[in-house]
mmCIF file of C-alpha atoms in Angstrom:
data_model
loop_
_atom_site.group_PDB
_atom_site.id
_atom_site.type_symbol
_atom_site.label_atom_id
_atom_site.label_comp_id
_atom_site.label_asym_id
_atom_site.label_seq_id
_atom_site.Cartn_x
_atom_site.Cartn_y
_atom_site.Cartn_z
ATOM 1 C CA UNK R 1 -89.809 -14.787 -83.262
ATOM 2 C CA UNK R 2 -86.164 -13.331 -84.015
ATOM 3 C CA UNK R 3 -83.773 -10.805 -82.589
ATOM 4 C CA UNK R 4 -82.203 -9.317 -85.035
ATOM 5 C CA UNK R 5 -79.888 -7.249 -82.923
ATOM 6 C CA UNK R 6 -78.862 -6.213 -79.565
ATOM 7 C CA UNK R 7 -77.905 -2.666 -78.341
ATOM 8 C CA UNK R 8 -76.914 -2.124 -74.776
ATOM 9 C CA UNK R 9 -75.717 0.816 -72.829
ATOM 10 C CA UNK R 10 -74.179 1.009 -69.843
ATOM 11 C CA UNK R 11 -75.184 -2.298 -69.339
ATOM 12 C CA UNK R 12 -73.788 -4.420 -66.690
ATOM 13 C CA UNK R 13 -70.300 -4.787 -68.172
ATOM 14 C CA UNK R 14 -71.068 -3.318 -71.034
ATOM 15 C CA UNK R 15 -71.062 0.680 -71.777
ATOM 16 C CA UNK R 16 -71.663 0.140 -75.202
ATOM 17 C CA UNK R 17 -72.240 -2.839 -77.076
ATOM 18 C CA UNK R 18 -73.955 -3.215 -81.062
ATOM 19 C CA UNK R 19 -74.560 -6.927 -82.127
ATOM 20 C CA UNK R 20 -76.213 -8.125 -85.376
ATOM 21 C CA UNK R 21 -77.577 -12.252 -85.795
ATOM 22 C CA UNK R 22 -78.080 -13.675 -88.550
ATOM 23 C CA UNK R 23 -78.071 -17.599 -87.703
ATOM 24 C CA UNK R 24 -81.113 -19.522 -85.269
ATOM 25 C CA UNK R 25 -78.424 -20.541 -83.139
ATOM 26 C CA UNK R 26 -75.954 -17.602 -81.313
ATOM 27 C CA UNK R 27 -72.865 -19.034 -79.410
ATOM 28 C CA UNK R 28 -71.413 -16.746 -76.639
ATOM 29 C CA UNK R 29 -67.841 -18.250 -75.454
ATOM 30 C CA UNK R 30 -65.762 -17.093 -72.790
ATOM 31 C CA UNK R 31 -64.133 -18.060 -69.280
ATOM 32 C CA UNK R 32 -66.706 -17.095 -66.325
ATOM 33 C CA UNK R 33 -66.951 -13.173 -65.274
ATOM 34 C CA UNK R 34 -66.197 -12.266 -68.877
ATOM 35 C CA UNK R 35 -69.718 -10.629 -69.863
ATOM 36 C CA UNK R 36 -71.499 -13.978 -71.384
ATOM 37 C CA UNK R 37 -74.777 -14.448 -69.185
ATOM 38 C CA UNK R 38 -74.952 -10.556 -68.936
ATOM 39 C CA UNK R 39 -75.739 -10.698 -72.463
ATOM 40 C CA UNK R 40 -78.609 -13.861 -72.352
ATOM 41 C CA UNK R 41 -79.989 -11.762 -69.161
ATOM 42 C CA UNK R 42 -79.847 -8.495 -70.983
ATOM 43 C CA UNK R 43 -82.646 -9.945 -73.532
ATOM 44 C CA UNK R 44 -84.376 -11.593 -70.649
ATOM 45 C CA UNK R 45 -84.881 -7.915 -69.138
ATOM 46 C CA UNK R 46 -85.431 -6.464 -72.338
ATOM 47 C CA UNK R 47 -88.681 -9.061 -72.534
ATOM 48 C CA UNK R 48 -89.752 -9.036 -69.061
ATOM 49 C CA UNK R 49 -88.872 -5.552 -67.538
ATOM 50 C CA UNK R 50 -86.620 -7.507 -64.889
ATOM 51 C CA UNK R 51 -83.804 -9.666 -64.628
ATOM 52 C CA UNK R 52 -84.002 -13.484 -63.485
ATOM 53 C CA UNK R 53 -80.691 -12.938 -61.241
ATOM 54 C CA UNK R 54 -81.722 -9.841 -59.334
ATOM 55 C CA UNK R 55 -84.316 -7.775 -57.851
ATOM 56 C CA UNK R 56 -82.903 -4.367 -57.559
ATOM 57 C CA UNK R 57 -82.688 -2.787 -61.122
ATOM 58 C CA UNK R 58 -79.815 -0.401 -59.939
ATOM 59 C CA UNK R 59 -77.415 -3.724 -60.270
ATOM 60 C CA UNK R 60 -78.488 -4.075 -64.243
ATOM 61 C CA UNK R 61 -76.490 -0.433 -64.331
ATOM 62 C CA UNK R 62 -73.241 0.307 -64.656
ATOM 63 C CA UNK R 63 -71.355 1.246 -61.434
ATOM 64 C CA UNK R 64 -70.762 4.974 -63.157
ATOM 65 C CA UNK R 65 -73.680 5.413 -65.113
ATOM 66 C CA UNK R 66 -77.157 6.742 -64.547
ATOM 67 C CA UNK R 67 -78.963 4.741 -66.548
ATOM 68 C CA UNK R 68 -79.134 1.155 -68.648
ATOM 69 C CA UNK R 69 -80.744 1.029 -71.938
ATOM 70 C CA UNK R 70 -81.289 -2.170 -74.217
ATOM 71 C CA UNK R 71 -82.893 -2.156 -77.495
ATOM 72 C CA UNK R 72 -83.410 -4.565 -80.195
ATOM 73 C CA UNK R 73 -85.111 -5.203 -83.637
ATOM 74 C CA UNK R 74 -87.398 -8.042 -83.436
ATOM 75 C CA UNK R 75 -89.259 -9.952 -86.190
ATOM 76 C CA UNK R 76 -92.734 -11.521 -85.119
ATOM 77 C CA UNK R 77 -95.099 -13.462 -87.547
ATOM 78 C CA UNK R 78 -97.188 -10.207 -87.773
ATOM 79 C CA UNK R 79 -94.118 -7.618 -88.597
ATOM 80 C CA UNK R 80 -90.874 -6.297 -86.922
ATOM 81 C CA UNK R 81 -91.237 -4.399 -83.650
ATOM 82 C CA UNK R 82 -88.434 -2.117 -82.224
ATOM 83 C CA UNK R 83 -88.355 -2.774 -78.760
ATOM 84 C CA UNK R 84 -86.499 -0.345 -76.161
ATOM 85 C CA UNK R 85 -86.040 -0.535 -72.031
ATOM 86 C CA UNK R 86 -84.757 2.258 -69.868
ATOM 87 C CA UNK R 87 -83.523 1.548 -66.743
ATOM 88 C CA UNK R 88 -82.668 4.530 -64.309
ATOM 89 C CA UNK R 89 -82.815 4.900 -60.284
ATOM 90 C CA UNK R 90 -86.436 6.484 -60.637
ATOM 91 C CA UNK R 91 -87.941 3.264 -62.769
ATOM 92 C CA UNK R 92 -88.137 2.119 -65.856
ATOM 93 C CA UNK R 93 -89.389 3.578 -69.646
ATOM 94 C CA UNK R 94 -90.537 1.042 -72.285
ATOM 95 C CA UNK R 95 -91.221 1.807 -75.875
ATOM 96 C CA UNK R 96 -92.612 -0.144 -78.768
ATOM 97 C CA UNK R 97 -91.875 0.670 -81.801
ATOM 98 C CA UNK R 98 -91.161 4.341 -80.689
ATOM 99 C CA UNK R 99 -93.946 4.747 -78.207
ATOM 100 C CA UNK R 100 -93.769 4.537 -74.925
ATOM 101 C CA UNK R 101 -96.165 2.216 -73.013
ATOM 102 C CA UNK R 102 -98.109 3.675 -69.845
ATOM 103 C CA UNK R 103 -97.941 0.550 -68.291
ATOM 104 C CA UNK R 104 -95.041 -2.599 -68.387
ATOM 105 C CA UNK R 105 -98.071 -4.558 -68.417
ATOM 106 C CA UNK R 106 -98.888 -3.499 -71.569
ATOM 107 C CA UNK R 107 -95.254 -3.869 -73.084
ATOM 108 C CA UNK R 108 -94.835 -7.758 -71.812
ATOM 109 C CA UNK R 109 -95.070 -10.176 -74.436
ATOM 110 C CA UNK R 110 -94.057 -8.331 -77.097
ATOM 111 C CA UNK R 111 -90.679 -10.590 -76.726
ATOM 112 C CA UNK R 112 -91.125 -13.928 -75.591
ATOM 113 C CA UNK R 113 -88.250 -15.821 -73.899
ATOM 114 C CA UNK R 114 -87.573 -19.109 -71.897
ATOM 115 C CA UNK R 115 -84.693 -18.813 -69.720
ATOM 116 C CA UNK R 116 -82.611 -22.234 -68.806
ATOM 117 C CA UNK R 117 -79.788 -21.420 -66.359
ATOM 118 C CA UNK R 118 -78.431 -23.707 -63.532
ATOM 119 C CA UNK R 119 -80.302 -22.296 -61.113
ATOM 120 C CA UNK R 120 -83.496 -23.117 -62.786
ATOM 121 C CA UNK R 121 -83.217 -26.480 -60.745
ATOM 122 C CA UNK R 122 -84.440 -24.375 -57.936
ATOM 123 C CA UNK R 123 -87.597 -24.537 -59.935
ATOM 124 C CA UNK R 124 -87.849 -28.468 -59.001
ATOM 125 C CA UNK R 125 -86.238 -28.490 -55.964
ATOM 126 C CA UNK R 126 -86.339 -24.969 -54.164
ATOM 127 C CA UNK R 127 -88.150 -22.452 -52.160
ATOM 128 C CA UNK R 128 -91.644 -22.119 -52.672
ATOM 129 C CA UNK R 129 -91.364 -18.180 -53.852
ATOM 130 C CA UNK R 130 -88.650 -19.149 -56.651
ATOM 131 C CA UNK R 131 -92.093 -21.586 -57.972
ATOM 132 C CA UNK R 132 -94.934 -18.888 -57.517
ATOM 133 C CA UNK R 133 -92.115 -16.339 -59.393
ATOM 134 C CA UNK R 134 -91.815 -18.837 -62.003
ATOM 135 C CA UNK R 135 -95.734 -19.236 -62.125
ATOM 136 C CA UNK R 136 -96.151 -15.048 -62.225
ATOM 137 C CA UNK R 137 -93.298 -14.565 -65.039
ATOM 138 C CA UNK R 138 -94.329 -17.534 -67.235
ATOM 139 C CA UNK R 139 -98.208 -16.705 -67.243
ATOM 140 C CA UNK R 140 -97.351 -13.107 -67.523
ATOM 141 C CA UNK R 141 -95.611 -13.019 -70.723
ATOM 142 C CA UNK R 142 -98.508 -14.864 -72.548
ATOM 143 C CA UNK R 143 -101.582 -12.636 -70.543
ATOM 144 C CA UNK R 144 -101.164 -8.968 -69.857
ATOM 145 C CA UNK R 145 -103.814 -8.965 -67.751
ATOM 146 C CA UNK R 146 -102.491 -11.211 -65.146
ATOM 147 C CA UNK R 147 -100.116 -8.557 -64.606
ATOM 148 C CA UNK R 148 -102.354 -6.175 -64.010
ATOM 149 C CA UNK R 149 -104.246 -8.688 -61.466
ATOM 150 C CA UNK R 150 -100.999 -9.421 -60.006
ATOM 151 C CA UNK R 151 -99.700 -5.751 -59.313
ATOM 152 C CA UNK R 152 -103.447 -4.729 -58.017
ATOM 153 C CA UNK R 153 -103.192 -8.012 -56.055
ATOM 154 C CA UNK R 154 -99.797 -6.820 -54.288
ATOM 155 C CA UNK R 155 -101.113 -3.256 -53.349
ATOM 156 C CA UNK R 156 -104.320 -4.662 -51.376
ATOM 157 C CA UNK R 157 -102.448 -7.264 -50.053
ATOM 158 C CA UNK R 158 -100.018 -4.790 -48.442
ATOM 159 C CA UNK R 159 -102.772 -2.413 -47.423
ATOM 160 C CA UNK R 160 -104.645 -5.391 -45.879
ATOM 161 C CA UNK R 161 -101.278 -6.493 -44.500
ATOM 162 C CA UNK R 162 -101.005 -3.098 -42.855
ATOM 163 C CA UNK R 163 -104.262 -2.944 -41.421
ATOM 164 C CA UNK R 164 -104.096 -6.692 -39.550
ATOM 165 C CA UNK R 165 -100.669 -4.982 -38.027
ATOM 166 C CA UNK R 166 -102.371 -1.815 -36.583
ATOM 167 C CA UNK R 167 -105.682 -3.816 -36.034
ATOM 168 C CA UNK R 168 -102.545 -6.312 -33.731
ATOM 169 C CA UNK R 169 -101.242 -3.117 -32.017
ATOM 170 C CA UNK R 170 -104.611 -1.714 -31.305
ATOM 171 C CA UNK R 171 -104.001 1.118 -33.660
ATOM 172 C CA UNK R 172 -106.972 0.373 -35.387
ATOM 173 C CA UNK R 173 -110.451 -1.305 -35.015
ATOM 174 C CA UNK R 174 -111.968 -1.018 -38.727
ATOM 175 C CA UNK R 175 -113.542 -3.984 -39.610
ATOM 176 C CA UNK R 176 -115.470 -2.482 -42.089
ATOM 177 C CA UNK R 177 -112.206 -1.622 -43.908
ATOM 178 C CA UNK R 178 -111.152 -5.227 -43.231
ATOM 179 C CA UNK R 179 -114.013 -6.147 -44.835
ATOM 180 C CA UNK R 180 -113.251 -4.162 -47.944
ATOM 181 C CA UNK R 181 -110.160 -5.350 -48.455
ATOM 182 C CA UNK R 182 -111.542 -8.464 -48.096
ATOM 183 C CA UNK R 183 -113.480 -8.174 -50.954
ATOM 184 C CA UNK R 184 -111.095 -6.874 -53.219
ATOM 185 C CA UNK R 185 -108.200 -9.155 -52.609
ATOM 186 C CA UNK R 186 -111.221 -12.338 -52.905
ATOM 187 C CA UNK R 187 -111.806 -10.886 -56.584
ATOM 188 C CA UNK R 188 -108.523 -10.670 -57.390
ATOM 189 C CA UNK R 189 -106.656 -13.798 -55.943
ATOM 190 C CA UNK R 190 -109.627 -15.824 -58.054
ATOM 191 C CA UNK R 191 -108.854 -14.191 -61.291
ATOM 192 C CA UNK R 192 -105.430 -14.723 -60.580
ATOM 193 C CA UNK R 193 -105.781 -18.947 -59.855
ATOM 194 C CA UNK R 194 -108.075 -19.097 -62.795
ATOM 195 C CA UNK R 195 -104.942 -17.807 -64.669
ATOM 196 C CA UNK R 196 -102.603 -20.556 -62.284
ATOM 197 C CA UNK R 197 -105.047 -23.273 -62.871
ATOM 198 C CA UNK R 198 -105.068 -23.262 -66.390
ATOM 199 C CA UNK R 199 -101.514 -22.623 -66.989
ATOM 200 C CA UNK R 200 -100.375 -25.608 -64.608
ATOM 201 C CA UNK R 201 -103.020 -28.152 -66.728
ATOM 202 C CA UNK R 202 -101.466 -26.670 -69.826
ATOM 203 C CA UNK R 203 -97.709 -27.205 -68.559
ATOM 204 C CA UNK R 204 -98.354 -30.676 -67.387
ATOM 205 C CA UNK R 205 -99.777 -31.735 -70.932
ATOM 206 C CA UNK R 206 -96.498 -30.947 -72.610
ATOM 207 C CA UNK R 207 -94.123 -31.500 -69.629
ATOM 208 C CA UNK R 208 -95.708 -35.153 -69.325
ATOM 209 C CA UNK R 209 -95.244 -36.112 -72.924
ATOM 210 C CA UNK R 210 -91.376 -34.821 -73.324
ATOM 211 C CA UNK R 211 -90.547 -36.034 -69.873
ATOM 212 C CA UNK R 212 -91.886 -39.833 -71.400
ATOM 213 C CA UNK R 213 -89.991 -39.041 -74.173
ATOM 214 C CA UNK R 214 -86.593 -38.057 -72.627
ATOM 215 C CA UNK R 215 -86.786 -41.484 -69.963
ATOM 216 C CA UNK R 216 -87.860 -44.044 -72.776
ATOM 217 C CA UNK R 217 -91.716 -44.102 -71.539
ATOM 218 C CA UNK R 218 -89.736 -45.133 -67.653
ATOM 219 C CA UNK R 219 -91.192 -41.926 -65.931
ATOM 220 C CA UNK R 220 -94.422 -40.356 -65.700
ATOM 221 C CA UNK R 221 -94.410 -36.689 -64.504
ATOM 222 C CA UNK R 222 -96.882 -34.711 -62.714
ATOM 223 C CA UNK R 223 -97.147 -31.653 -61.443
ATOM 224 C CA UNK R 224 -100.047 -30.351 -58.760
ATOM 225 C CA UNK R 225 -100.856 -26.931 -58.014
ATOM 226 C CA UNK R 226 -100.369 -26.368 -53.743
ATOM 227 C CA UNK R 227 -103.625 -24.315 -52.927
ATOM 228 C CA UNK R 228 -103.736 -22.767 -49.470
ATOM 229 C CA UNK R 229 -107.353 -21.883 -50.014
ATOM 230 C CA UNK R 230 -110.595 -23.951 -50.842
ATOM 231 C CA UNK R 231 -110.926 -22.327 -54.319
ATOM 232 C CA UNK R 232 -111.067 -25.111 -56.822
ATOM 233 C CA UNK R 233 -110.683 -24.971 -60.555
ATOM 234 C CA UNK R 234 -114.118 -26.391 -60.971
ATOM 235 C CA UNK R 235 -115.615 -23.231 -58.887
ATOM 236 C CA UNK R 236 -117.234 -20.742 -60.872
ATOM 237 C CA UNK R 237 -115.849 -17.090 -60.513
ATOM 238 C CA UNK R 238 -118.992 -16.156 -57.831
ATOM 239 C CA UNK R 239 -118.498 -19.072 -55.486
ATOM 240 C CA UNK R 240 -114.797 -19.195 -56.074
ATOM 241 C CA UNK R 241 -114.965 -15.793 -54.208
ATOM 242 C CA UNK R 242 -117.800 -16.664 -51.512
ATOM 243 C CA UNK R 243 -114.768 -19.528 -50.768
ATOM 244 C CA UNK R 244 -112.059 -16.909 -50.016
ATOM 245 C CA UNK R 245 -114.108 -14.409 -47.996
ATOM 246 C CA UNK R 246 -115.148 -17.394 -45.799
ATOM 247 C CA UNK R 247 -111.571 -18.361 -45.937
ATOM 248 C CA UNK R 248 -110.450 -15.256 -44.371
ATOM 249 C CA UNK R 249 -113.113 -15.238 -41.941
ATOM 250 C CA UNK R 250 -112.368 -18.418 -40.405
ATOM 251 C CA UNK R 251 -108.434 -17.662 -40.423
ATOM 252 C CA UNK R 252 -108.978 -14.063 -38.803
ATOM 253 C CA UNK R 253 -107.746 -14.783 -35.663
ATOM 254 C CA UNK R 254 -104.148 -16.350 -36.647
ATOM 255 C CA UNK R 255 -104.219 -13.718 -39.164
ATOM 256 C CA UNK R 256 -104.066 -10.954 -36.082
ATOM 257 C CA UNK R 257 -101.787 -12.831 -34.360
ATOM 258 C CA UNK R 258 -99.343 -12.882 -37.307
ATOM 259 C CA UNK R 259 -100.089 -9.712 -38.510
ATOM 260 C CA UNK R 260 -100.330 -11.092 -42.070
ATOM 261 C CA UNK R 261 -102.964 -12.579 -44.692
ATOM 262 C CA UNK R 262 -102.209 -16.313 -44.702
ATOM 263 C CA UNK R 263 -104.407 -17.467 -47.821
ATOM 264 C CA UNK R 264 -103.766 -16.785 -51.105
ATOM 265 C CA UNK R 265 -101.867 -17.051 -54.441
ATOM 266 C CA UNK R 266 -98.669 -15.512 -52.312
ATOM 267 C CA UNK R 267 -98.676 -18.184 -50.425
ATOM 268 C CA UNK R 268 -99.284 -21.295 -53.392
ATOM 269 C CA UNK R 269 -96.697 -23.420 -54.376
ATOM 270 C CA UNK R 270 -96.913 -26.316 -56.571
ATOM 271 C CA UNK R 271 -95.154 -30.075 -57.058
ATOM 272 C CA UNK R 272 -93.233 -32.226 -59.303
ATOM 273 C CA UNK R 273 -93.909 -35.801 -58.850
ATOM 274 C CA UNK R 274 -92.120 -38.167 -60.399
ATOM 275 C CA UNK R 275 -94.145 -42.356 -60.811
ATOM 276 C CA UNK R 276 -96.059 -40.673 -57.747
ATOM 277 C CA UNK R 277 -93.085 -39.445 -55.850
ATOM 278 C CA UNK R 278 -92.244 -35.392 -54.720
ATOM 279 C CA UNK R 279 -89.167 -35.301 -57.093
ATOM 280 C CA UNK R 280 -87.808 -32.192 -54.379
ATOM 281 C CA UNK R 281 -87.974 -34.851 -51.756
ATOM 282 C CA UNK R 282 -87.280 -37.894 -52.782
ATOM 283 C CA UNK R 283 -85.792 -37.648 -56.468
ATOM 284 C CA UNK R 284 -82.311 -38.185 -57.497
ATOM 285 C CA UNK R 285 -80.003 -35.468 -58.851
ATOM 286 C CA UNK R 286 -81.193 -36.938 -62.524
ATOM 287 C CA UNK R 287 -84.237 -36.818 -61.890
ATOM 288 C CA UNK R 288 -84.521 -33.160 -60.465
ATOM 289 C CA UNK R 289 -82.447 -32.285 -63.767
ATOM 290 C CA UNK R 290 -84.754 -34.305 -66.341
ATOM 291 C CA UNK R 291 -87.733 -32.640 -64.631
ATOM 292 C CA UNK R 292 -86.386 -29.302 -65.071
ATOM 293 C CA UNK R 293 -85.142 -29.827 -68.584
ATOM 294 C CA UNK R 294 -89.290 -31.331 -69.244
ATOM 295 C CA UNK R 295 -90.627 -28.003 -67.657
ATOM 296 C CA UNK R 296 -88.540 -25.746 -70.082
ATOM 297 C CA UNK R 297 -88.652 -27.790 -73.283
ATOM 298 C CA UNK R 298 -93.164 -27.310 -72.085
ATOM 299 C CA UNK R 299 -92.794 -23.923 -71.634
ATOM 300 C CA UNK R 300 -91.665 -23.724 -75.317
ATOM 301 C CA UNK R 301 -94.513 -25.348 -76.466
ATOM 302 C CA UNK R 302 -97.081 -23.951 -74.618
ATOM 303 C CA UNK R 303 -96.109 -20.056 -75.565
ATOM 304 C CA UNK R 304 -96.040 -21.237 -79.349
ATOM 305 C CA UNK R 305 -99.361 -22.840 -78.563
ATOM 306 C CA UNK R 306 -100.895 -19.416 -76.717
ATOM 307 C CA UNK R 307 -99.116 -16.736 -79.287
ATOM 308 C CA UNK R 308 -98.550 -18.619 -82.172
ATOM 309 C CA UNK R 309 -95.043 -18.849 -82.658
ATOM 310 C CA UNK R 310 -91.811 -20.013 -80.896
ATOM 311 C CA UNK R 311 -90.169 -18.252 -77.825
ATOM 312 C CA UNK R 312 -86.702 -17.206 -78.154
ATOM 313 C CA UNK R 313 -84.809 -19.494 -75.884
ATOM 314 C CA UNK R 314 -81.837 -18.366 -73.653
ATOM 315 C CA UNK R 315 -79.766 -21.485 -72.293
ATOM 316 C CA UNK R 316 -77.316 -19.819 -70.103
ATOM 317 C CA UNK R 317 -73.765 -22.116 -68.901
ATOM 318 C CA UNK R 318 -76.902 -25.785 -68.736
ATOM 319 C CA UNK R 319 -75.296 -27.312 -72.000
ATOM 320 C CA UNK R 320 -72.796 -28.331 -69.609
ATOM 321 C CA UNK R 321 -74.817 -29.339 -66.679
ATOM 322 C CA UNK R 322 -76.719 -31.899 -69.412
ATOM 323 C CA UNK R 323 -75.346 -35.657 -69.946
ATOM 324 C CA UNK R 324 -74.847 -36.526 -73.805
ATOM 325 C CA UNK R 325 -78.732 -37.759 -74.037
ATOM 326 C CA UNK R 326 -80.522 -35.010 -72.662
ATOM 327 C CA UNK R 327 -78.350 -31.815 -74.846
ATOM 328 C CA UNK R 328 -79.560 -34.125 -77.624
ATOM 329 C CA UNK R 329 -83.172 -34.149 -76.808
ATOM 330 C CA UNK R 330 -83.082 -30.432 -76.191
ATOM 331 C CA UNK R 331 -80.865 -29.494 -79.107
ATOM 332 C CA UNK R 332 -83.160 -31.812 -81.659
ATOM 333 C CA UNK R 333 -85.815 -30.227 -80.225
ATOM 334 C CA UNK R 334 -84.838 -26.866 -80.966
ATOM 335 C CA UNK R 335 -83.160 -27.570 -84.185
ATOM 336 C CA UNK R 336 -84.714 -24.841 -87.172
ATOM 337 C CA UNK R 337 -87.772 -24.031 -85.016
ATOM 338 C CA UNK R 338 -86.343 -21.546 -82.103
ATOM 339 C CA UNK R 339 -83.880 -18.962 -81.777
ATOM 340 C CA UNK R 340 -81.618 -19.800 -79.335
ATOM 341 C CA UNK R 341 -78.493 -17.979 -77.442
ATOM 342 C CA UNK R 342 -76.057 -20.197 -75.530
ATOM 343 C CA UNK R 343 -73.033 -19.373 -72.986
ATOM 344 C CA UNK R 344 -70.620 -21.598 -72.735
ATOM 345 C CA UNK R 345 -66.597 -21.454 -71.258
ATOM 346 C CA UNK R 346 -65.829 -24.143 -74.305
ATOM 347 C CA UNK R 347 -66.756 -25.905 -76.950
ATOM 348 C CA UNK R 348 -64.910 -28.693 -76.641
ATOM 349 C CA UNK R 349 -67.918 -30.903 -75.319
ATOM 350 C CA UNK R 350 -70.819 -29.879 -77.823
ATOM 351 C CA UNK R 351 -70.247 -32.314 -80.684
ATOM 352 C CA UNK R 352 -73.612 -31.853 -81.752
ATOM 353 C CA UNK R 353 -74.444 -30.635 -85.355
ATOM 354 C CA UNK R 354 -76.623 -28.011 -84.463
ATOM 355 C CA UNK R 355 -74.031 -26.122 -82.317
ATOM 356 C CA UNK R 356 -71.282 -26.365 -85.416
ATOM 357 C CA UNK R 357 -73.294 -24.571 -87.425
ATOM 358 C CA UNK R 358 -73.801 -21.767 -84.917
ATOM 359 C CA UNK R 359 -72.461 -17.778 -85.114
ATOM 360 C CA UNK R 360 -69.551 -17.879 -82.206
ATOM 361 C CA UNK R 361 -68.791 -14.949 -80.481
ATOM 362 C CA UNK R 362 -66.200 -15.061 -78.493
ATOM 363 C CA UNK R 363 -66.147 -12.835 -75.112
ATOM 364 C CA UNK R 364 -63.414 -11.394 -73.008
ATOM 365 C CA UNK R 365 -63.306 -8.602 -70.320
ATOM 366 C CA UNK R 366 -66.945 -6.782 -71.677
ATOM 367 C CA UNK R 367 -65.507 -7.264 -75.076
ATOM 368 C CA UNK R 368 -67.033 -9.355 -77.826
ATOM 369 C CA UNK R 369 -65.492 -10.759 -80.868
ATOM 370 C CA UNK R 370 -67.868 -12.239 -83.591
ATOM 371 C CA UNK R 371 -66.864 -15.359 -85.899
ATOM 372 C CA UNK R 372 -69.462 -16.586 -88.351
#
C-alpha cells in the first residue's frame, strides 16, 4: 500500500498542512520539537483511530482549535481509498471513501502501518500493558473483529468490575448477575486468546528467522504468550470457556477482596527469550534492541502475509538508535517493497543508498519544505 498524500488540520503543530509523495522512501529532517514525529504519528492515527504517544485525543488538537482532521489518498492492490479522521472533544468521525463508518472497528485496516520509535524498546523490556497494547493494536489492524471482541470485552469487564466492588461493600449480593457476567466475559476473553494465540505463533515464525539472520545464526529468539488462565491453545472454543468459568470460581474470593477480575487477556503479558534467556531480565542493551528491531521487521511480514500486501512503515528518530549493521538489515529489507517515512535531526550518518535516493523534506517551526 501507498499514501499518496497527507492533509492535516489543526493538527498538533500543524493548522494546515498539504503534502504530495511520490518516492517509497519519505525523509522528514529537522532539529527535535520542529513538527517531524507529529507527522509519522499523524498517519499512525489516521490508520488506527489513536495515537501511539497518547491516550487523550484532545492532545492530537491544536491548543485553539475544536477539532483535528487528517485525510489521505491511499492506493491498495484492490483500488485507491480516500481515507478521512475527525477528531473533536465529543469523539471521533471516520469516513472511507466518503462514507462514514458506524463503527472504528469497521474503518481499521483500511491503512496498515508498523510504527518503530525509541520507545518501542518498551515492547522488549517494559510494562506488561505497553505488551498486551502492542498485542490489541497489531492483531487489530489485520481482524476487525477482534476489535469488536475487545471493546465488548472492556464493557463487561467494567460492569463485572463494578459489581465485585459493591458485592465488597455489601452494596450488592447478586450472584446470579455475577454469574452472567461470568459467562459473557468467558466467551469473550476465549475468542479474544484464540486471536492472541495465533498471532504470537505467527510473530515468532518470522521474528525467529530475521532475528537468526540479523546475529549470523548466534541467537535464537522466542517469544511465549504469559496466560493468567488455564485456557490453552489446544482447547476447543467449549472447554476453553468451561476453563475460565471454573477459573473465576476458584479465584472468587481474592477477587472480592480486590474488588477486581484477576484472570484474563487484561491481565496477559508475553516474553522475549533470547538462547533460553528473558531478554527484559537478563539481556544486554543489544540484545533488547536486536529483539525489537526482529519484532518489527515480523510484523511487516506477517500483515503482508494476512492482507496481501506490505504495511506502510513509520520509523520515527530509530535510524539513529541502530549501529551500521542493523539500519542495513532493516533498510535492505525494506528496499522497493514498503513505503516508508523516516524522522531524522541529520543526515549526516545514513550513508546508505536507499536513504539518498529518498524525497527530503525539511521541517522547521510546523513548517515543511520539500526537496526531491
Amino acid at each position: 500500500m501507498f499514501l499518496k498524500n497527507l492533509s492535516l488540520t489543526h493538527f498538533r503543530n500543524y493548522d494546515a498542512l498539504s503534502l504530495t509523495f511520490d518516492g517509497p522512501i519519505q525523509l522528514f529532517i529537522g532539529n527535535n520539537a520542529q513538527g517531524k514525529t507529529n507527522v509519522l504519528e499523524s498517519i499512525y492515527v489516521l490508520a488506527l483511530a489513536k495515537s501511539h504517544r497518547t491516550p487523550r485525543d484532545k492532545e492530537l488538537i491544536a491548543w485553539d482549535a475544536d477539532f483535528a482532521a487528517i485525510r489521505s489518498d491511499v492506493e491498495r492492490r484492490y483500488g485507491s481509498v480516500r481515507l478521512e479522521l475527525q477528531l473533536t472533544a465529543k469523539g471521533k468521525r471516520a469516513k472511507i471513501n466518503g462514507m462514514e463508518q458506524q463503527k472504528l472497528s469497521e474503518y481499521v485496516g483500511a491503512l496498515n502501518v508498523v510504527m518503530f520509535a525509541p520507545e518501542d524498546l518498551g515492547v522488549v523490556k517494559g510494562a506488561p500493558a505497553q505488551r498486551r497494547r502492542f498485542i490489541d493494536m497489531e492483531i487489530g489492524q489485520v481482524s476487525p473483529t477482534y476489535l469488536y471482541y475487545l471493546s465488548n470485552y472492556n464493557k463487561v469487564l467494567a460492569q463485572r468490575n463494578q459489581l465485585l466492588k459493591d458485592m465488597a461493600m455489601k452494596k450488592s449480593n447478586s450472584l446470579e448477575m455475577l454469574a452472567i457476567w461470568n459467562t459473557q466475559l468467558a466467551d469473550l476473553a476465549v475468542k479474544l486468546l484464540r486471536k492472541r494465540f495465533e498471532f504470537i505463533r505467527k510473530l515468532e515464525t518470522w521474528a525467529r528467522a530475521i532475528h537468526a539472520g540479523i546475529t549470523d545464526g548466534k541467537e535464537t529468539l522466542s517469544l511465549h504468550y504469559e496466560n493468567s488462565s488455564p485456557v490453552t491453545e489446544e482447547m476447543a472454543a467449549e472447554q476453553a470457556v468451561e476453563a475460565m468459568l471454573a477459573a473465576y470460581e476458584e479465584v472468587f474470593d481474592r477477587e472480592m477482596a480486590r474488588g477486581s477480575t484477576l484472570i484474563g487477556p487484561h491481565r496477559d503479558d508475553f516474553s522475549l527469550k533470547v538462547n533460553g534467556m528473558d531478554v527484559q531480565t537478563y539481556g544486554s542493551q543489544g540484545q533488547q534492541r536486536t529483539s525489537a528491531l526482529s519484532i518489527k521487521l515480523a510484523e511487516i511480514e506477517l500483515i503482508k502475509e494476512e492482507v496481501g500486501e506490505y504495511p506502510v512503515l513509520l520509523l520515527d528518530d530509530v535510524l539513529s538508535e541502530l549501529d551500521e549493521h542493523r539500519q542495513t538489515l532493516l533498510l535492505e529489507t525494506i528496499q522497493d517493497r514498503v513505503q516508508t517515512f523516516v524522522s531524522t535531526t541529520g543526515v549526516e550518518g545514513l550513508k546508505h543508498q536507499v536513504l539518498q535516493q529518498a524525497s527530503r523534506f525539511y521541517v522547521r517551526e510546523g513548517k515543511i519544505s520539500g526537496e526531491r
